Coordinates of N, CA and C in Angstrom, one line a residue:
X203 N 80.4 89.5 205.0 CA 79.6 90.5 204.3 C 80.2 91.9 204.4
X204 N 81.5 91.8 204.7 CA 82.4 93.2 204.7 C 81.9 94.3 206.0
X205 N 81.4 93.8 206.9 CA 80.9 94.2 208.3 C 81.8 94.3 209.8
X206 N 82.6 93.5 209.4 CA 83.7 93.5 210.5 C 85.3 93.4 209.8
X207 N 86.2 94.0 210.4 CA 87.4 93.8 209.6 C 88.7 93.5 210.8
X208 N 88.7 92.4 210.2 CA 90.2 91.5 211.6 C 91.7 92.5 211.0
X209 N 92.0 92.8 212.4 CA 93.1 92.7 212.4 C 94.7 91.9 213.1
X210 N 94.9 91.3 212.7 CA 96.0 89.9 213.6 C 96.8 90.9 215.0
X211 N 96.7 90.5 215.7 CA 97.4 90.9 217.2 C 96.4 92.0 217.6
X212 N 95.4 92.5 217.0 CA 94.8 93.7 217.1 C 93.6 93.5 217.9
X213 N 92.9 93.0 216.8 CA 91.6 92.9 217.3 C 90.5 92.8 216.0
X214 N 89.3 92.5 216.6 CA 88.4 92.9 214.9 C 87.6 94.3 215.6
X215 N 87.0 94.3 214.1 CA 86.7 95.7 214.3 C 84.9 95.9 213.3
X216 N 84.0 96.6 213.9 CA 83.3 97.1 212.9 C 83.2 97.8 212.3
X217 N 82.9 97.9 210.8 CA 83.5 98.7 209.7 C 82.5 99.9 209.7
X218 N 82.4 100.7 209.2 CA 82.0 101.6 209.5 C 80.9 101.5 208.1
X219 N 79.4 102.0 208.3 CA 78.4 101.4 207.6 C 78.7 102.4 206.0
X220 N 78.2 101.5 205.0 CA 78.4 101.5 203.9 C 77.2 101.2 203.1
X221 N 77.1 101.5 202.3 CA 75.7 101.3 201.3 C 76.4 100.2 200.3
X222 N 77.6 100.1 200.0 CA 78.1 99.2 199.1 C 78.7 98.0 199.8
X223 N 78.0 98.2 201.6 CA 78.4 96.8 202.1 C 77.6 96.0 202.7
X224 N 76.3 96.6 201.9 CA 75.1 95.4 202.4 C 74.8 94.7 201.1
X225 N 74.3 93.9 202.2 CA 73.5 92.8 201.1 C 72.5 93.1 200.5
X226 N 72.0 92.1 199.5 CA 70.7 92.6 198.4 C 69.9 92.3 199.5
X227 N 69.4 91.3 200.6 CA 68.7 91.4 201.7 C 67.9 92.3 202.5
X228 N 69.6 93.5 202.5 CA 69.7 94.2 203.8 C 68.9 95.8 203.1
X229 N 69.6 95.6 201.8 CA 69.2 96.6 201.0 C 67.5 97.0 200.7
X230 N 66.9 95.6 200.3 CA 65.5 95.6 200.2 C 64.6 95.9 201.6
X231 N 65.4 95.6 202.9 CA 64.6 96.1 204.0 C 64.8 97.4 203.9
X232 N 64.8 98.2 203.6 CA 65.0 99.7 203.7 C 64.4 100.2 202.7
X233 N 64.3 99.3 201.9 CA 63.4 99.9 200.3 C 62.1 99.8 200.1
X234 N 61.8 101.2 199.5 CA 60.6 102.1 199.4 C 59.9 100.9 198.6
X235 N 58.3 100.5 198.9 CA 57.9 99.6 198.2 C 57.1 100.3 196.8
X236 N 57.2 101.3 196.4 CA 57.2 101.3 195.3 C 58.5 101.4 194.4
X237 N 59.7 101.2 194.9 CA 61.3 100.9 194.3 C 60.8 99.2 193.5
X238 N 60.5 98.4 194.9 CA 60.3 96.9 195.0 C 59.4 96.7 193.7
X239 N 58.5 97.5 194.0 CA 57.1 97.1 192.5 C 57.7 97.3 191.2
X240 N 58.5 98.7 191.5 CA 58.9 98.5 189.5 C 60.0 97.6 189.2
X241 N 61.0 97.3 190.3 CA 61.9 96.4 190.0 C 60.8 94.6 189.7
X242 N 59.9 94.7 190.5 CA 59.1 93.5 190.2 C 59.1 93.2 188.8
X243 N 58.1 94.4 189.0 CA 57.5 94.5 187.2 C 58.4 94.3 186.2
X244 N 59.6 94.4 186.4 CA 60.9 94.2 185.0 C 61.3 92.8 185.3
X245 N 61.2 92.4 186.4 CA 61.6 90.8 186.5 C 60.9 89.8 186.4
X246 N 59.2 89.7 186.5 CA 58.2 88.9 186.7 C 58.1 89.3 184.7
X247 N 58.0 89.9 184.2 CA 57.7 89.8 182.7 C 58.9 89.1 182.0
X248 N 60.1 89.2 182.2 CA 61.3 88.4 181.8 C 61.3 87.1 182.2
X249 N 60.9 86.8 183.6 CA 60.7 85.4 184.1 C 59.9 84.8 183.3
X250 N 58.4 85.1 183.0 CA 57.0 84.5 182.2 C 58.0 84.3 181.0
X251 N 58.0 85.4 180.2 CA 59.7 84.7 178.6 C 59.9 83.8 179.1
X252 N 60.8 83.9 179.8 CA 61.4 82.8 179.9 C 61.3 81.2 180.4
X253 N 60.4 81.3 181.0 CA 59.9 80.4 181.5 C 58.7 79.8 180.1
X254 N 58.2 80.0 179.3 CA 57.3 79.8 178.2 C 58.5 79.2 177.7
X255 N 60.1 79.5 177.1 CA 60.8 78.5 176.8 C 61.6 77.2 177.6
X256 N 62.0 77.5 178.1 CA 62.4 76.5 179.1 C 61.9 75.6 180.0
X257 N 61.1 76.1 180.5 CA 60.1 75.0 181.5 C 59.7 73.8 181.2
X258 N 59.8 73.2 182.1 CA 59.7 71.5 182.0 C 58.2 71.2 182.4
X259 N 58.0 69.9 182.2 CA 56.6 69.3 182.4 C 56.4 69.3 184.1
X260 N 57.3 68.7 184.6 CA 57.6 68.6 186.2 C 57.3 70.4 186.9
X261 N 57.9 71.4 185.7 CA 57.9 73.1 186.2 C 56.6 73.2 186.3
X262 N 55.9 72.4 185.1 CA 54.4 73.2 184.7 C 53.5 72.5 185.6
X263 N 53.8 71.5 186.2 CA 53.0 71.1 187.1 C 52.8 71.8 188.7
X264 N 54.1 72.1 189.3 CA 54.4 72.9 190.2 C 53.7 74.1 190.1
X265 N 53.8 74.7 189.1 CA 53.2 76.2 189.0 C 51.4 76.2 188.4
X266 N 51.3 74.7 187.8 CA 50.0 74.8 188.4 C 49.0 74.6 189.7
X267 N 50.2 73.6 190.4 CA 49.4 73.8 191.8 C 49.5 74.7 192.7
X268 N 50.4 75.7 192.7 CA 49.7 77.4 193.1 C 49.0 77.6 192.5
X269 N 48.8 77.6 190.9 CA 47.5 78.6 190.7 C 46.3 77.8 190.8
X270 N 46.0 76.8 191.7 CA 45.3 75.8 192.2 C 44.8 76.7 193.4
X271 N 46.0 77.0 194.2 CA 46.0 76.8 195.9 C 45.9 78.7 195.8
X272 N 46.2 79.3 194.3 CA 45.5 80.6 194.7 C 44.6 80.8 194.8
X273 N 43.9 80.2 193.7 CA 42.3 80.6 193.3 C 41.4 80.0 194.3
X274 N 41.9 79.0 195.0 CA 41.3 78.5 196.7 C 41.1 79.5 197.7
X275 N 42.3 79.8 197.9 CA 42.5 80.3 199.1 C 41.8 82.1 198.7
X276 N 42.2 82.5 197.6 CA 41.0 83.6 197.4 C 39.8 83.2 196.9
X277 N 38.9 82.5 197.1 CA 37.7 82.4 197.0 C 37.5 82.1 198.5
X278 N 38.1 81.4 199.6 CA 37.9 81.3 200.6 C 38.2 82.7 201.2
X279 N 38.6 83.9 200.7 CA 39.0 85.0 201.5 C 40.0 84.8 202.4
X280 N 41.2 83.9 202.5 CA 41.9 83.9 203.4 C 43.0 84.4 203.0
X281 N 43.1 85.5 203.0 CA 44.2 86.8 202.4 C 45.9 86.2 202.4
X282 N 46.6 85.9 203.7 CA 47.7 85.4 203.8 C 48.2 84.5 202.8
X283 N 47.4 83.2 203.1 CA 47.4 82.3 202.4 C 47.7 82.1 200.4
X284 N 46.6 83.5 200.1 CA 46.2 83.8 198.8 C 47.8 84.0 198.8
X285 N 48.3 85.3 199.2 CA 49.4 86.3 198.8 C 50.7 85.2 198.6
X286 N 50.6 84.2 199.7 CA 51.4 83.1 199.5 C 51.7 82.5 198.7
X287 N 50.2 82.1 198.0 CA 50.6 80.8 197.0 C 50.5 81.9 195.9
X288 N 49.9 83.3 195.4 CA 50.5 83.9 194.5 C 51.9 83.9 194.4
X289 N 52.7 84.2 195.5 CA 54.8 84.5 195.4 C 54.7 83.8 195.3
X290 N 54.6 81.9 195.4 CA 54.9 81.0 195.2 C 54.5 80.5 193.6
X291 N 53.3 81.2 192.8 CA 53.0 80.5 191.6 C 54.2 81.4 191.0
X292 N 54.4 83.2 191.1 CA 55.6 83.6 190.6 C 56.9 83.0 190.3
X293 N 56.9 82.6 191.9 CA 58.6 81.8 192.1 C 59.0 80.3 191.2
X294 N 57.4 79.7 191.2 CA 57.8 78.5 190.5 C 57.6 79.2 188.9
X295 N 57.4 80.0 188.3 CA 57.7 80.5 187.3 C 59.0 80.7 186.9
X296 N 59.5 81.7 187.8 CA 61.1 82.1 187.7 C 61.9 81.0 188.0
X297 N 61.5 79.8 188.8 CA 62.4 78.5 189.0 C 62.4 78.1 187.2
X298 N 61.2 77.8 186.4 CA 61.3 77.8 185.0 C 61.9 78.2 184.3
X299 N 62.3 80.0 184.4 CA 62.8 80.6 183.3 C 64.3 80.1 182.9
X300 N 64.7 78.9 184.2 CA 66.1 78.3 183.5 C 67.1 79.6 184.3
X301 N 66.8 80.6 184.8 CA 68.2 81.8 185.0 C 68.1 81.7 186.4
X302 N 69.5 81.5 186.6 CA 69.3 81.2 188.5 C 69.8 82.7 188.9
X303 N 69.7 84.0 188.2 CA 70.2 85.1 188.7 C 68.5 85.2 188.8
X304 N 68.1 85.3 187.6 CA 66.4 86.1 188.0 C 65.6 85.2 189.4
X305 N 65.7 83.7 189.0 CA 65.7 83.0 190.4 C 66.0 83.6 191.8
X306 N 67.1 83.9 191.7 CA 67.4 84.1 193.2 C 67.4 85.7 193.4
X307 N 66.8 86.6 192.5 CA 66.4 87.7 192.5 C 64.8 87.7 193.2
X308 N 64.3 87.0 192.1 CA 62.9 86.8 192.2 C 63.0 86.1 194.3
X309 N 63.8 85.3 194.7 CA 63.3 85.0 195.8 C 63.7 86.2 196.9
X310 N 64.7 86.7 196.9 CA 64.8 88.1 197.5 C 63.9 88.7 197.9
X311 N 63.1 89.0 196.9 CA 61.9 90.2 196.6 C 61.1 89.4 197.8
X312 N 60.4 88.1 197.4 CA 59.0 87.6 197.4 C 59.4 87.5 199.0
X313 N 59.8 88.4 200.3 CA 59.3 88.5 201.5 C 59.4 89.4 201.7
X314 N 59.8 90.8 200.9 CA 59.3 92.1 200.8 C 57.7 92.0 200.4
X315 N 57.9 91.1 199.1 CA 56.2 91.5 198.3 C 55.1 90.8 199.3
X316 N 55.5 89.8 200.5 CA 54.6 89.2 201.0 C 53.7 90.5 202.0
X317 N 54.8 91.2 202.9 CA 54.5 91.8 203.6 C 53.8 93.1 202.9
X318 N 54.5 93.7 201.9 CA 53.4 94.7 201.2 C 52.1 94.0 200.7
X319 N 52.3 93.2 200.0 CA 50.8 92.6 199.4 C 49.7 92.9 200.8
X320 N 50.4 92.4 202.1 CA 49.3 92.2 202.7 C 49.1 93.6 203.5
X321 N 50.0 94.2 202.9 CA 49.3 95.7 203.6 C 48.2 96.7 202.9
X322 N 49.3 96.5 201.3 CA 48.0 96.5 200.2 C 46.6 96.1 199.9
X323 N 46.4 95.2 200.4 CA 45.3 94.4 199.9 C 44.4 93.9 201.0
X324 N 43.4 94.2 201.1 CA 42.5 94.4 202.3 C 41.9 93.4 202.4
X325 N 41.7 92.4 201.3 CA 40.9 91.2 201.2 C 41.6 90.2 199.7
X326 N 40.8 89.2 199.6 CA 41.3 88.6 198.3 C 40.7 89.1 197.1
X327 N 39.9 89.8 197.0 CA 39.2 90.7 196.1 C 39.9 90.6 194.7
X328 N 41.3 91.5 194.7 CA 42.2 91.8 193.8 C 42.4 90.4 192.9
X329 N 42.6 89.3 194.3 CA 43.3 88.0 193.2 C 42.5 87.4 192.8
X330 N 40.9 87.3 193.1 CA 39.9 86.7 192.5 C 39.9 87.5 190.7
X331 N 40.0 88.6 191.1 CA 39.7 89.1 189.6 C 40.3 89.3 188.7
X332 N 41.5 88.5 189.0 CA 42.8 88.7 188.5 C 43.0 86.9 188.4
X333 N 42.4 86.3 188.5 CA 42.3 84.4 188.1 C 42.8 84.0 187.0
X334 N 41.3 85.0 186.1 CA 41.3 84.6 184.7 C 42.7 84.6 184.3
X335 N 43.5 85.9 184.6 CA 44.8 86.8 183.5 C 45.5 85.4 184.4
X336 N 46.1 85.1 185.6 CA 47.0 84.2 186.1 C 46.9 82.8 185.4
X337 N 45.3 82.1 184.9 CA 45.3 81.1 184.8 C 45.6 81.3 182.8
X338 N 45.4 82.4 182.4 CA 45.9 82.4 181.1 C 47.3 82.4 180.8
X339 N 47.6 83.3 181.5 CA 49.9 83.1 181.8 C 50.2 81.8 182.0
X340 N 49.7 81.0 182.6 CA 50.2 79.8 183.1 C 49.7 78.9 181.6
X341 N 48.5 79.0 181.4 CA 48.2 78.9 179.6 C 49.0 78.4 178.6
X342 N 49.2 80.0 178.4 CA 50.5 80.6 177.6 C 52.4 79.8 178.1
X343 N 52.6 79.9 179.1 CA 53.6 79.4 179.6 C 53.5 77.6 178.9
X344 N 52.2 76.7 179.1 CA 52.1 75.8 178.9 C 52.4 75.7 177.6
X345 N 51.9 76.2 176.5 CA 52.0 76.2 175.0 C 53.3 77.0 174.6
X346 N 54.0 77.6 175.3 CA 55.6 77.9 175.1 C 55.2 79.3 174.2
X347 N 54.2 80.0 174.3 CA 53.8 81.1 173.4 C 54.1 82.3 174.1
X348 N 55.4 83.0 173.8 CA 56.3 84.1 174.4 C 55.5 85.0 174.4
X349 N 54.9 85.4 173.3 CA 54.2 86.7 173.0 C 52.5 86.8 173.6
X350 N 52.6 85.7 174.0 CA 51.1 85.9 174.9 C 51.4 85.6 176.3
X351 N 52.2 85.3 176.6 CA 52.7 84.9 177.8 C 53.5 86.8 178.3
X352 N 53.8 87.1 177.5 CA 54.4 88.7 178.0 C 53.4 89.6 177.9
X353 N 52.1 89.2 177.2 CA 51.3 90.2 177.0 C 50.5 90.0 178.2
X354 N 50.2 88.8 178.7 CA 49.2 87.9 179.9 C 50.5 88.5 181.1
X355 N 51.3 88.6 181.3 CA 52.0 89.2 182.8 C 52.1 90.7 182.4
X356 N 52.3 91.3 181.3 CA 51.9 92.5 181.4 C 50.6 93.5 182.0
X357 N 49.9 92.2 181.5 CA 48.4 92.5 182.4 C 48.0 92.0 183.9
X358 N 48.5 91.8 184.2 CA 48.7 91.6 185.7 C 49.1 92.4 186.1
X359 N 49.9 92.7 185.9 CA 51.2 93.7 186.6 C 50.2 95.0 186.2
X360 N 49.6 95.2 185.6 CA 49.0 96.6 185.2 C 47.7 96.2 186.0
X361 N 47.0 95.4 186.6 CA 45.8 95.7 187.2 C 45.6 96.4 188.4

């Protein structure tokens, strides 16, 4: 990761810290969580696209049983749980959209967003009332309809 630098007969050495020699990891622990939210917001609406075309029957099932195990676990109030199987109904979204960069973007984030969600969010409140718009995206995603599927995570993202 460009952190230590050998030198033969010498010795190794650590490099002296760099902003252009960390990881996307290393980078997001340091980052301001409203950085993390808008970069969300531009990836989670490109994912839904995408995912409305490409996704498979096997995708659409996976990503329905988070938005199964969300709308459970927030009606039971068990906050962790909720915040869980929401990054998880996201992630099996972005597994869908077919792009393994937004993929493995998308999974970067989602243990940043775990830990904010649950600092934000005091109860499951938010995701109960936020069901309807999740189970319409997922909807949308199912009937391959781009333009409701971007208008349905737009609205999410904006609640």
């Amino acid at each position: 990761s460009g952190m230590l630098r050998e030198q033969q007969g010498v010795g190794t050495f650590v490099e002296e810290y760099s902003a252009n020699n960390e990881t996307l990891q290393q980078r997001l622990k340091r980052a301001k969580a409203r950085d993390i939210d808008e970069v969300r917001q531009l990836i989670e609406v490109k994912i839904a696209q995408k995912a409305a075309v490409n996704r498979t029957e096997e995708q659409l099932a996976i990503i329905e049983e988070f938005l199964v195990q969300r709308g459970k676990a927030a009606q039971a109030g068990l906050l962790e749980e909720c915040v869980q199987a929401d990054i998880n109904f996201h992630l099996s979204i972005a597994k869908a959209s077919g792009n393994d960069i937004l993929i493995d973007l998308y999974q970067a984030f989602s243990s940043q967003l775990k830990d904010w969600f649950l600092q934000i969010y005091p109860d499951t409140q938010s995701f109960i009332q936020t069901n309807e718009l999740h189970k319409s995206l997922f909807q949308s995603i199912s009937e391959r309809d781009e333009e409701k599927t971007l208008l349905y995570a737009t609205q999410i993202l904006n609640h």
